[in-house]
Amino acid sequence: VVVVTGAARGLGRATACHFAHAGAQVFLCDKDEMGVTKLAEEVSSFGGKAVPFAIDLASGGSPEHMIASVWERAHRLDVLVNNARSGTRTSGDSETESSWDETMAVTLKAADFSSRAAIRRISGTNGGAIVNVSSVADRLVTGESPAYRAAKAALTQLTRYLAVLGGRNGVRVNAVAPGFIVKGEHRVRFDSPANRRYREAAEFAHPLGRVGAEDDVADAVLFLASERSSLIT
């Protein structure tokens, strides 16, 4: 049984599909109710098992409610993927207080409270895993989105804390920190001749000479949640 937050689109969507293809029952958690409902139908069409779960993780108590509800319905929990994020891309001098608060609430605080609720339940089973989706923005800086970068940096440190907390009970906790990822709907724009210089700069910044795709990240998450990474935390 796997919980994926921010599952309606992007990295969360790809990750949820990977777990469903691998045979997991996936709870698709997102405030976009229509998005997770459509994704659950898609998963069902290829024989997978998915449950849409509409929830706003910025609301007080919602992370614990999410985990408790999954436990009540499935009577187990093996993997939690904290992928949800919020906030807007802004220049440093235009970040609003409300955007800052929402970014921290969803990206950081919800990951902490949902993880600790998950650890309490997973600890009574045969172990499990939590994977947080951080970003290279946790260490690399441009002039954009100070709240997002601060939240991702804090999420990386929180992952280390949760690894110590969960490790005592057989729960492994890791993070992935994607670099430049071109999501499906952005591929046409990224590949267009008008963006050649931007594309070349992005590819040059990566040692392999290419940017990533959603499936690249989903593969890493699936590995870190599996028994093949049993000593990694």
Short mmCIF file of N, CA and C in Angstrom, two decimals, residues 2 6 21 27 30 33 41 56 75 85 92 98 103 110 122 142 144 150 156 158 171 173 181 185 212 221:
data_model
loop_
_atom_site.label_atom_id
_atom_site.label_comp_id
_atom_site.label_asym_id
_atom_site.label_seq_id
_atom_site.Cartn_x
_atom_site.Cartn_y
_atom_site.Cartn_z
N VAL A 2 0.69 2.11 -0.97
CA VAL A 2 1.55 3.26 -1.18
C VAL A 2 0.72 4.54 -1.20
N GLY A 6 0.52 14.89 -4.01
CA GLY A 6 0.75 15.65 -5.24
C GLY A 6 0.69 14.74 -6.45
N HIS A 21 2.04 -0.04 -11.65
CA HIS A 21 2.56 -1.05 -12.56
C HIS A 21 3.32 -2.14 -11.81
N PHE A 27 -2.68 5.09 -3.17
CA PHE A 27 -3.61 6.15 -2.79
C PHE A 27 -3.10 7.45 -3.41
N ASP A 30 -4.21 14.41 -3.53
CA ASP A 30 -4.01 15.71 -4.15
C ASP A 30 -5.26 16.55 -3.89
N GLU A 33 -9.24 17.12 -7.10
CA GLU A 33 -10.07 15.92 -7.05
C GLU A 33 -10.31 15.34 -8.44
N GLU A 41 -8.82 6.21 -12.83
CA GLU A 41 -9.46 5.53 -13.95
C GLU A 41 -8.41 5.01 -14.94
N ASP A 56 -6.45 18.73 0.87
CA ASP A 56 -5.63 19.94 0.83
C ASP A 56 -4.66 19.87 2.01
N HIS A 75 -5.81 -1.03 6.05
CA HIS A 75 -5.30 -1.80 7.19
C HIS A 75 -3.81 -2.08 7.10
N ARG A 85 3.90 19.85 -3.37
CA ARG A 85 4.52 21.15 -3.16
C ARG A 85 3.49 22.21 -3.51
N GLY A 92 12.72 37.15 -5.96
CA GLY A 92 12.93 37.23 -4.53
C GLY A 92 12.22 38.37 -3.85
N SER A 98 1.60 35.15 2.13
CA SER A 98 0.69 34.02 1.95
C SER A 98 1.33 32.92 1.11
N THR A 103 3.70 27.57 0.82
CA THR A 103 4.83 26.76 0.38
C THR A 103 5.39 25.94 1.54
N ALA A 110 3.67 19.51 5.98
CA ALA A 110 2.86 18.33 5.68
C ALA A 110 3.72 17.09 5.56
N ILE A 122 3.68 2.18 10.30
CA ILE A 122 4.56 1.23 9.62
C ILE A 122 5.39 0.45 10.64
N THR A 142 19.15 30.62 -7.54
CA THR A 142 18.98 31.69 -8.52
C THR A 142 18.20 32.79 -7.81
N GLU A 144 15.10 33.35 -7.98
CA GLU A 144 13.67 33.03 -7.93
C GLU A 144 13.31 32.29 -6.64
N ALA A 150 14.02 27.50 0.27
CA ALA A 150 14.18 27.29 1.71
C ALA A 150 13.44 26.03 2.15
N THR A 156 15.27 18.43 2.92
CA THR A 156 16.43 17.54 2.88
C THR A 156 16.96 17.27 4.28
N LEU A 158 15.17 17.59 7.07
CA LEU A 158 14.12 16.84 7.74
C LEU A 158 14.23 15.35 7.40
N VAL A 171 12.00 1.60 9.58
CA VAL A 171 11.46 2.42 8.49
C VAL A 171 12.59 3.23 7.87
N VAL A 173 14.10 6.12 5.39
CA VAL A 173 13.66 7.42 4.89
C VAL A 173 14.75 8.00 3.99
N ILE A 181 14.06 18.84 -14.78
CA ILE A 181 13.16 17.81 -15.29
C ILE A 181 12.16 18.45 -16.26
N GLU A 185 4.08 17.84 -20.65
CA GLU A 185 3.40 18.93 -21.35
C GLU A 185 4.34 20.07 -21.74
N GLY A 212 16.45 15.67 -17.37
CA GLY A 212 15.71 14.49 -16.95
C GLY A 212 14.26 14.51 -17.40
N VAL A 221 12.57 6.83 -7.15
CA VAL A 221 11.68 6.70 -6.00
C VAL A 221 11.30 5.24 -5.78
#
